[in-house]
């Protein structure tokens, strides 16, 4: 045996021993790896076992329907595709024990998370700029989170007479409501060409505030009998932007 070993060249012996050490290490490591990582069948079973052991956190929207009318309300609205738990957080625990309260975030940020203007959002997705879109108020004062309504037809005059509204907003008449000078039937806002708004019909109308004998104090006065003579006031002054110079 000794002689036999002597016959083998040293170099071969060295390579051989390195090989043996390598095999031993590989076998040792393999024996340390748990069976579930080596056998795909066992691996699958172990994974299922591990996941099932996690506590259930999300209940799913159907569960909420048992106790909350919001489920029915939301079903047909714009938020129909949002799960309750998108906004209220994981609520399985709450479904089982109502002492545990779900998340209830009323802040604007809860909504701008999805509705903040961002050019990368899909075309047509309703977006707003929170700096100018009714700042300082909670979104839910105007939009029901469970049934956010599409843009309503704005009810005021500026919905259809925006130019006039903007003009007046920077004029000396800024303080006057449209309806100070125009009597408007509600129906005008629905069928404006059928039910017309009225406009003042004579000089005395403006005179209520601008005639020398007017009781309104803060307005500049003119002598109605001589100023502009026979012409209507609005033949010289644009009523939505009365300027003198
Ligand atoms: C077994 C009945 C039941 C189920 C199921 C249930 N809730 Fe509730 N929930 C309640 C009760 C009761 C209250 C307390 C009502 C109250 O305080 O007026 C409540 C309150 C809430 C509140 C208000 C919390 C607050 O701070 O005022 C939210 C939000 C809510 N639930 C969401 C959910 C969601 C989302 C689900 C489904 C994942 C759900 N609930 C499932 C019974 C239930
Ligand atoms: C887009 C986010 C959002 C979604 C989706 C949503 N909620 Fe809400 N929920 C809110 C907000 C915000 C409030 C607070 C409303 C308030 O104070 O007027 C609220 C309030 C509630 C309340 C308390 C009662 C109330 O009206 O103040 C309950 C209960 C509730 N939600 C249940 C649900 C259930 C059930 C679902 C799913 C069917 C759901 N919510 C889906 C945002 C949402
Ligand atoms: C997780 C994302 C998400 C959150 C959070 C969210 N929304 Fe929405 N919202 C949507 C989706 C999706 C639609 C439907 C868009 C569509 O129909 O194309 C929508 C639609 C709307 C619309 C209707 C716009 C239209 O087209 O007329 C309003 C208003 C609205 N949401 C308000 C709110 C308010 C208020 C909150 C906060 C309480 C809120 N949203 C929170 C995703 C969200
Ligand atoms: C004072 C009432 C008010 C408040 C507060 C308010 N909105 Fe609106 N919102 C409206 C009205 C009215 C419209 C429809 C007319 C318009 O576009 O201005 C609208 C339209 C929208 C639309 C549809 C825009 C589109 O292009 O289709 C979304 C989305 C919306 N609001 C989300 C929000 C969010 C999010 C908040 C809070 C950050 C919020 N709103 C706060 C009154 C309000
Ligand atoms: C739904 C859109 C709409 C709304 C809202 C609306 N108007 Fe009009 N208004 C019109 C249209 C369209 C005309 C033009 C009618 C025509 O030429 O036959 C008009 C005409 C007028 C006229 C001119 C009448 C005339 O004889 O020349 C006045 C004044 C007027 N509107 C005032 C108002 C005031 C004030 C409000 C708010 C209280 C208002 N409108 C709201 C659409 C609207
Ligand atoms: C100081 C009184 C006064 C106020 C305030 C006023 N108007 Fe007028 N408006 C008039 C008079 C007078 C006319 C007729 C002008 C003419 O025939 O040249 C008129 C004409 C109009 C007309 C039809 C002709 C035109 O100029 O386009 C519309 C529409 C109108 N007003 C809408 C409005 C709206 C909307 C507001 C509020 C934003 C408003 N008005 C505020 C006095 C007023
Ligand atoms: C309800 C009261 C009221 C009525 C009605 C009224 N005005 Fe005025 N008017 C004012 C007030 C307030 C001012 C601004 C005074 C100031 O800024 O010091 C003003 C300012 C003016 C000015 C001066 C502008 C300037 O540059 O100094 C003119 C011109 C004018 N109005 C014309 C008219 C005409 C024309 C009518 C009729 C279509 C009319 N007003 C109806 C209240 C009224
Ligand atoms: C023929 C054109 C014309 C007519 C019509 C006219 N104005 Fe003037 N108005 C002017 C001119 C020009 C001025 C500026 C010079 C001046 O003060 O006389 C003026 C000035 C004013 C001033 C400002 C006075 C001040 O002291 O600042 C008021 C207010 C005024 N007008 C109201 C009216 C009223 C109300 C009527 C209708 C009863 C009317 N105007 C009709 C041309 C007219």
XYZ file of C-alpha atoms and ligand atoms in Angstrom:
589
model
C 0.000 0.000 0.000
C 2.773 2.313 0.962
C 4.607 1.395 -2.192
C 1.544 1.835 -4.243
C 1.156 5.361 -2.869
C 4.783 6.081 -3.627
C 4.205 5.094 -7.240
C 1.466 7.725 -7.662
C 2.970 11.086 -8.596
C 2.834 13.731 -5.878
C 0.902 16.130 -8.072
C -1.861 13.587 -8.596
C -2.063 12.971 -4.843
C -2.451 16.678 -4.182
C -5.193 17.064 -6.764
C -6.839 13.961 -5.345
C -6.888 15.258 -1.782
C -8.264 18.626 -2.865
C -11.003 16.728 -4.682
C -11.828 14.658 -1.614
C -11.993 17.746 0.596
C -14.264 19.424 -1.983
C -16.665 16.465 -2.122
C -16.764 16.278 1.682
C -17.616 19.982 1.964
C -20.334 19.683 -0.704
C -21.870 16.689 1.053
C -21.691 18.452 4.392
C -23.454 21.564 3.055
C -26.111 19.468 1.311
C -26.851 17.673 4.538
C -27.361 21.020 6.278
C -29.906 22.309 3.675
C -33.446 21.482 4.882
C -35.292 18.862 2.900
C -38.007 21.332 1.881
C -35.488 23.256 -0.197
C -34.235 20.213 -2.052
C -37.471 18.463 -2.850
C -39.894 20.583 -4.901
C -42.910 18.710 -3.565
C -41.888 19.301 0.038
C -40.950 22.860 -0.836
C -44.459 23.578 -2.102
C -46.099 22.053 0.959
C -43.889 24.000 3.323
C -44.715 27.274 1.530
C -48.439 26.665 1.786
C -48.082 25.807 5.449
C -46.106 28.999 6.115
C -48.536 31.300 4.276
C -51.590 29.740 5.870
C -50.064 30.319 9.275
C -50.104 34.134 8.672
C -53.004 35.911 10.344
C -55.681 37.037 7.827
C -55.663 40.820 7.580
C -57.923 41.702 4.676
C -61.555 40.718 4.834
C -62.622 41.698 1.301
C -65.467 44.097 0.539
C -68.252 41.488 0.557
C -67.771 40.969 4.275
C -68.427 44.660 4.957
C -71.763 44.390 3.140
C -73.201 42.453 6.076
C -73.059 45.474 8.349
C -72.513 48.596 6.241
C -74.829 50.260 3.757
C -71.806 51.923 2.144
C -71.325 48.706 0.231
C -74.552 49.165 -1.738
C -73.932 52.859 -2.178
C -70.459 52.366 -3.590
C -71.451 49.578 -5.959
C -72.785 51.860 -8.672
C -70.645 54.937 -8.113
C -67.345 56.063 -9.551
C -65.475 54.253 -6.794
C -67.080 50.913 -7.583
C -63.722 49.359 -8.383
C -62.046 50.437 -5.167
C -62.071 47.917 -2.348
C -63.261 49.268 0.994
C -59.910 48.388 2.445
C -58.070 50.563 -0.069
C -59.180 53.495 2.047
C -59.998 51.863 5.371
C -56.946 49.645 5.666
C -56.889 45.950 6.402
C -60.097 45.298 8.344
C -60.416 41.600 9.029
C -59.762 42.242 12.708
C -62.542 44.876 12.723
C -64.973 42.521 10.988
C -64.518 40.061 13.816
C -64.357 42.549 16.652
C -65.914 45.976 16.149
C -64.052 47.379 19.120
C -61.088 47.453 16.743
C -61.592 50.499 14.554
C -60.493 50.511 10.930
C -58.514 53.392 9.406
C -60.645 56.463 8.743
C -58.651 59.183 7.038
C -60.623 62.337 6.262
C -57.667 64.401 5.116
C -57.311 65.785 1.599
C -54.136 63.749 1.185
C -56.163 60.544 1.378
C -57.803 61.565 -1.901
C -54.952 63.303 -3.654
C -53.034 60.056 -3.334
C -54.931 59.050 -6.460
C -56.374 62.325 -7.773
C -53.377 64.646 -7.621
C -52.595 65.879 -11.121
C -49.798 63.787 -12.523
C -49.205 63.606 -16.287
C -48.280 59.947 -16.053
C -51.774 58.939 -14.971
C -54.031 57.384 -17.632
C -55.726 59.848 -19.985
C -59.172 60.732 -18.759
C -58.523 59.772 -15.160
C -60.165 62.516 -13.085
C -57.429 64.683 -11.655
C -57.306 67.948 -9.804
C -54.760 70.503 -8.715
C -55.271 70.672 -4.940
C -53.734 74.150 -4.739
C -56.588 75.671 -6.714
C -59.319 73.036 -6.339
C -61.284 74.307 -3.333
C -58.273 74.577 -1.035
C -58.630 74.490 2.731
C -61.669 72.217 2.738
C -61.861 68.471 3.179
C -62.722 66.795 -0.107
C -65.534 64.936 1.612
C -67.425 68.153 2.359
C -68.338 68.178 -1.327
C -67.753 64.616 -2.526
C -69.162 61.546 -0.835
C -66.219 59.133 -0.683
C -68.575 56.205 -1.244
C -70.298 57.823 -4.182
C -68.196 60.661 -5.567
C -70.415 62.450 -8.014
C -69.213 63.493 -11.436
C -68.711 67.216 -11.883
C -72.036 68.838 -11.231
C -73.244 71.496 -13.625
C -72.131 74.521 -11.648
C -75.230 76.363 -10.622
C -74.078 79.919 -10.620
C -74.040 82.485 -13.363
C -70.345 82.018 -14.098
C -70.959 78.522 -15.386
C -72.266 80.110 -18.570
C -71.230 83.772 -18.246
C -67.678 83.303 -17.131
C -66.284 86.191 -19.142
C -68.659 88.613 -17.465
C -67.959 87.131 -14.054
C -64.206 87.576 -14.520
C -64.602 91.091 -15.835
C -66.785 92.128 -12.943
C -64.399 90.513 -10.462
C -61.773 93.201 -11.169
C -64.156 96.120 -11.631
C -65.489 98.758 -9.234
C -68.722 96.718 -9.196
C -66.978 93.662 -7.720
C -69.123 93.811 -4.581
C -72.403 93.663 -6.484
C -74.034 90.306 -7.084
C -75.281 89.587 -10.576
C -78.750 89.469 -9.119
C -78.487 93.024 -7.801
C -79.063 94.177 -11.355
C -80.634 91.136 -13.022
C -83.763 89.410 -11.870
C -83.246 85.795 -12.801
C -85.753 83.007 -12.652
C -84.152 79.696 -11.571
C -85.404 78.223 -14.822
C -83.032 80.508 -16.747
C -80.156 78.352 -15.546
C -81.734 75.302 -17.100
C -83.310 76.625 -20.286
C -81.657 80.042 -20.746
C -83.057 80.759 -24.173
C -86.609 80.015 -23.152
C -86.619 81.767 -19.798
C -84.585 84.948 -20.177
C -82.899 86.940 -17.510
C -83.965 90.536 -17.336
C -81.754 93.584 -17.598
C -82.374 97.005 -15.995
C -84.630 99.094 -18.113
C -83.949 102.707 -17.271
C -81.554 105.269 -15.859
C -83.195 105.383 -12.472
C -82.018 101.855 -11.822
C -78.388 103.023 -11.690
C -79.608 106.150 -10.001
C -80.595 104.083 -6.941
C -76.939 104.086 -6.028
C -75.489 106.915 -8.119
C -78.029 109.737 -8.158
C -77.199 112.747 -6.019
C -80.121 111.985 -3.722
C -79.200 108.279 -3.309
C -78.949 107.068 0.249
C -76.069 104.684 -0.567
C -73.012 106.428 0.820
C -69.950 104.768 -0.714
C -70.781 105.454 -4.349
C -69.719 108.341 -6.610
C -72.738 110.571 -7.400
C -73.936 112.266 -10.563
C -76.793 114.594 -11.311
C -79.220 112.327 -13.098
C -81.023 115.162 -14.854
C -77.924 116.400 -16.636
C -75.376 113.594 -16.604
C -75.539 111.692 -19.888
C -78.853 113.375 -20.550
C -81.242 111.255 -22.555
C -78.955 108.247 -22.979
C -79.079 105.045 -21.016
C -76.203 104.861 -18.546
C -74.881 101.688 -20.204
C -74.581 103.361 -23.549
C -71.488 105.029 -22.089
C -70.558 102.780 -19.104
C -70.128 99.063 -19.397
C -72.070 97.941 -16.322
C -69.774 94.988 -15.634
C -66.716 97.219 -15.766
C -67.765 100.817 -15.234
C -64.715 102.940 -15.705
C -64.539 106.661 -15.702
C -61.200 107.414 -17.273
C -70.185 42.398 11.998
C -70.493 43.689 11.516
C -69.388 44.504 10.835
C -68.590 44.106 9.795
C -68.509 42.740 9.097
C -67.805 45.279 9.436
N -68.127 46.329 10.262
Fe -67.380 48.184 10.183
N -68.402 48.720 11.843
C -69.292 47.896 12.515
C -69.782 48.604 13.676
C -70.810 48.072 14.682
C -69.146 49.852 13.689
C -69.299 50.940 14.714
C -70.376 51.844 14.248
C -70.420 53.071 15.062
O -69.485 53.299 15.837
O -71.338 53.833 14.823
C -68.302 49.907 12.525
C -67.547 51.002 12.161
C -66.823 51.081 10.964
C -66.155 52.268 10.488
C -66.135 53.603 11.184
C -64.991 53.643 12.154
C -64.964 54.924 12.923
O -63.861 55.265 13.390
O -66.004 55.589 13.048
C -65.559 51.948 9.307
C -64.729 52.862 8.431
C -65.867 50.563 9.032
N -66.643 50.065 10.057
C -65.431 49.870 7.930
C -65.629 48.538 7.716
C -65.060 47.797 6.615
C -64.184 48.395 5.530
C -65.497 46.520 6.716
C -65.197 45.359 5.796
C -63.798 45.006 5.626
C -66.316 46.452 7.908
N -66.381 47.691 8.480
C -66.918 45.299 8.385
C -69.661 46.639 12.136
C -69.074 45.880 11.131
C -62.156 56.397 -1.486
C -61.956 55.967 -0.141
C -63.035 55.148 0.526
C -63.556 53.948 0.120
C -63.222 53.150 -1.124
C -64.493 53.536 1.153
N -64.542 54.502 2.130
Fe -65.676 54.421 3.817
N -65.079 56.291 4.302
C -64.134 57.036 3.639
C -64.021 58.331 4.255
C -63.083 59.455 3.819
C -64.942 58.345 5.331
C -65.273 59.490 6.276
C -66.577 60.096 5.790
C -67.057 61.262 6.602
O -66.550 61.515 7.695
O -67.987 61.943 6.115
C -65.557 57.033 5.353
C -66.504 56.629 6.306
C -66.962 55.333 6.430
C -67.763 54.830 7.525
C -68.189 55.599 8.761
C -69.549 56.171 8.583
C -69.523 57.456 7.877
O -70.077 57.561 6.779
O -68.925 58.420 8.410
C -68.059 53.526 7.259
C -68.879 52.587 8.114
C -67.428 53.215 5.993
N -66.776 54.322 5.528
C -67.486 51.973 5.375
C -67.013 51.709 4.113
C -67.268 50.483 3.404
C -68.062 49.321 3.934
C -66.663 50.598 2.195
C -66.689 49.603 1.031
C -68.019 49.240 0.555
C -65.992 51.899 2.156
N -66.248 52.540 3.336
C -65.228 52.366 1.119
C -63.415 56.628 2.528
C -63.670 55.491 1.787
C -57.040 54.276 -4.711
C -57.307 55.370 -5.604
C -58.398 56.372 -5.235
C -58.551 57.050 -4.058
C -57.726 56.935 -2.787
C -59.648 57.961 -4.270
N -60.156 57.819 -5.540
Fe -61.631 58.932 -6.375
N -61.569 57.793 -8.058
C -60.719 56.710 -8.242
C -61.117 55.999 -9.443
C -60.446 54.751 -10.004
C -62.211 56.706 -9.985
C -63.005 56.369 -11.237
C -62.327 56.973 -12.439
C -63.077 56.670 -13.705
O -64.267 56.362 -13.653
O -62.429 56.773 -14.751
C -62.460 57.837 -9.104
C -63.440 58.807 -9.297
C -63.634 59.901 -8.480
C -64.506 61.020 -8.761
C -65.396 61.170 -9.971
C -64.717 62.049 -10.994
C -65.475 62.103 -12.283
O -64.969 61.580 -13.277
O -66.546 62.664 -12.311
C -64.430 61.890 -7.706
C -65.166 63.207 -7.548
C -63.532 61.290 -6.749
N -63.046 60.091 -7.255
C -63.242 61.836 -5.512
C -62.465 61.204 -4.549
C -62.367 61.625 -3.179
C -63.111 62.806 -2.588
C -61.492 60.781 -2.564
C -61.059 60.778 -1.108
C -62.111 60.499 -0.127
C -61.038 59.834 -3.542
N -61.674 60.102 -4.731
C -60.106 58.839 -3.306
C -59.658 56.362 -7.433
C -59.426 56.836 -6.164
C -66.125 73.114 -2.083
C -66.464 71.855 -2.704
C -65.341 70.941 -3.182
C -64.250 70.490 -2.472
C -63.825 70.845 -1.064
C -63.563 69.581 -3.360
N -64.219 69.500 -4.558
Fe -63.759 68.286 -6.095
N -65.202 69.141 -7.246
C -66.121 70.059 -6.815
C -66.962 70.471 -7.936
C -68.109 71.487 -7.894
C -66.510 69.757 -9.072
C -67.024 69.855 -10.493
C -66.619 71.158 -11.151
C -65.141 71.372 -11.233
O -64.472 70.648 -11.968
O -64.641 72.310 -10.571
C -65.409 68.911 -8.595
C -64.712 68.034 -9.393
C -63.805 67.089 -8.911
C -63.210 66.007 -9.668
C -63.488 65.712 -11.112
C -62.512 66.473 -11.990
C -62.586 66.044 -13.431
O -61.759 66.559 -14.197
O -63.433 65.227 -13.796
C -62.370 65.327 -8.829
C -61.526 64.128 -9.163
C -62.427 65.988 -7.559
N -63.297 67.049 -7.631
C -61.703 65.587 -6.451
C -61.563 66.347 -5.306
C -60.563 66.101 -4.295
C -59.555 64.984 -4.326
C -60.742 67.051 -3.338
C -59.902 67.284 -2.091
C -58.468 67.454 -2.333
C -61.874 67.883 -3.751
N -62.334 67.427 -4.952
C -62.396 68.922 -3.022
C -66.239 70.524 -5.520
C -65.310 70.311 -4.502
C -76.945 77.212 -18.211
C -76.270 78.404 -18.656
C -76.668 79.743 -18.026
C -76.683 80.058 -16.688
C -76.358 79.148 -15.499
C -77.026 81.452 -16.618
N -77.223 81.959 -17.873
Fe -77.715 83.842 -18.360
N -77.801 83.364 -20.343
C -77.463 82.117 -20.845
C -77.623 82.159 -22.303
C -77.347 81.015 -23.254
C -78.064 83.471 -22.621
C -78.380 84.025 -23.974
C -79.871 83.851 -24.235
C -80.275 84.387 -25.584
O -79.495 85.096 -26.175
O -81.387 84.066 -25.976
C -78.144 84.193 -21.382
C -78.522 85.513 -21.271
C -78.450 86.236 -20.115
C -78.698 87.666 -20.018
C -79.031 88.590 -21.154
C -80.496 88.684 -21.331
C -80.786 89.542 -22.515
O -81.972 89.807 -22.677
O -79.877 89.919 -23.247
C -78.525 88.022 -18.718
C -78.661 89.414 -18.138
C -78.183 86.827 -18.004
N -78.164 85.757 -18.862
C -77.927 86.812 -16.652
C -77.663 85.646 -15.932
C -77.458 85.630 -14.505
C -77.447 86.869 -13.630
C -77.241 84.334 -14.159
C -77.003 83.765 -12.756
C -78.032 84.042 -11.802
C -77.305 83.537 -15.374
N -77.577 84.357 -16.427
C -77.108 82.166 -15.444
C -77.069 81.028 -20.139
C -77.016 80.945 -18.761
C -74.441 97.106 -11.938
C -75.477 96.264 -12.462
C -75.061 94.967 -13.101
C -74.404 93.924 -12.524
C -73.829 93.839 -11.127
C -74.341 92.854 -13.515
N -74.938 93.278 -14.666
Fe -75.156 92.210 -16.354
N -75.945 93.830 -17.279
C -76.257 95.032 -16.681
C -76.823 95.925 -17.645
C -77.266 97.343 -17.403
C -76.843 95.219 -18.881
C -77.294 95.727 -20.242
C -76.051 96.156 -21.001
C -76.331 96.492 -22.406
O -77.430 96.246 -22.888
O -75.393 97.026 -23.018
C -76.286 93.905 -18.598
C -76.132 92.898 -19.546
C -75.811 91.604 -19.267
C -75.801 90.536 -20.226
C -76.114 90.588 -21.695
C -75.200 91.491 -22.485
C -73.732 91.301 -22.261
O -73.075 92.241 -21.755
O -73.195 90.234 -22.542
C -75.422 89.416 -19.537
C -75.268 88.040 -20.109
C -75.199 89.803 -18.170
N -75.437 91.127 -18.041
C -74.804 88.938 -17.177
C -74.361 89.338 -15.938
C -73.728 88.473 -14.992
C -73.492 86.994 -15.206
C -73.416 89.222 -13.914
C -72.664 88.781 -12.665
C -71.339 88.217 -12.913
C -73.873 90.569 -14.182
N -74.430 90.589 -15.412
C -73.765 91.624 -13.301
C -76.055 95.337 -15.359
C -75.387 94.555 -14.447
C -76.265 98.601 -5.644
C -75.571 99.851 -5.893
C -75.086 100.089 -7.296
C -75.815 100.032 -8.459
C -77.263 99.614 -8.666
C -74.952 100.511 -9.503
N -73.724 100.808 -8.983
Fe -72.191 101.668 -9.968
N -71.061 101.571 -8.317
C -71.449 101.067 -7.114
C -70.320 100.989 -6.236
C -70.327 100.441 -4.813
C -69.235 101.526 -6.951
C -67.806 101.609 -6.520
C -67.518 102.817 -5.662
C -66.053 102.853 -5.298
O -65.305 101.980 -5.708
O -65.707 103.807 -4.620
C -69.743 101.913 -8.239
C -68.979 102.543 -9.193
C -69.504 102.998 -10.418
C -68.828 103.861 -11.357
C -67.523 104.558 -11.139
C -66.364 103.732 -11.588
C -65.065 104.458 -11.260
O -64.104 104.123 -11.958
O -65.021 105.267 -10.322
C -69.620 103.981 -12.452
C -69.336 104.773 -13.713
C -70.804 103.216 -12.190
N -70.705 102.626 -10.945
C -71.843 103.072 -13.067
C -72.991 102.381 -12.814
C -74.018 102.129 -13.770
C -73.980 102.592 -15.221
C -74.997 101.454 -13.141
C -76.304 100.955 -13.718
C -76.164 99.953 -14.756
C -74.582 101.256 -11.786
N -73.353 101.813 -11.627
C -75.326 100.604 -10.812
C -72.715 100.652 -6.763
C -73.767 100.553 -7.645
C -73.078 110.166 -22.734
C -72.279 109.239 -22.008
C -72.647 108.965 -20.554
C -73.857 108.562 -20.087
C -75.149 108.295 -20.848
C -73.671 108.377 -18.664
N -72.400 108.680 -18.297
Fe -71.620 108.526 -16.454
N -69.906 109.332 -17.088
C -69.609 109.629 -18.400
C -68.280 110.197 -18.462
C -67.570 110.655 -19.730
C -67.803 110.232 -17.135
C -66.447 110.764 -16.644
C -66.398 112.296 -16.669
C -67.337 112.933 -15.718
O -67.158 112.771 -14.528
O -68.241 113.588 -16.204
C -68.834 109.685 -16.303
C -68.745 109.542 -14.926
C -69.659 108.818 -14.159
C -69.521 108.521 -12.767
C -68.331 108.836 -11.904
C -68.492 110.191 -11.261
C -67.355 110.504 -10.317
O -67.481 111.523 -9.662
O -66.395 109.721 -10.258
C -70.631 107.865 -12.369
C -70.926 107.295 -10.993
C -71.487 107.787 -13.515
N -70.880 108.368 -14.583
C -72.714 107.168 -13.490
C -73.603 107.248 -14.529
C -74.972 106.853 -14.426
C -75.639 106.282 -13.185
C -75.536 107.076 -15.632
C -76.992 106.877 -16.043
C -77.950 107.632 -15.190
C -74.502 107.605 -16.501
N -73.351 107.704 -15.800
C -74.692 107.945 -17.825
C -70.437 109.442 -19.486
C -71.737 109.055 -19.435
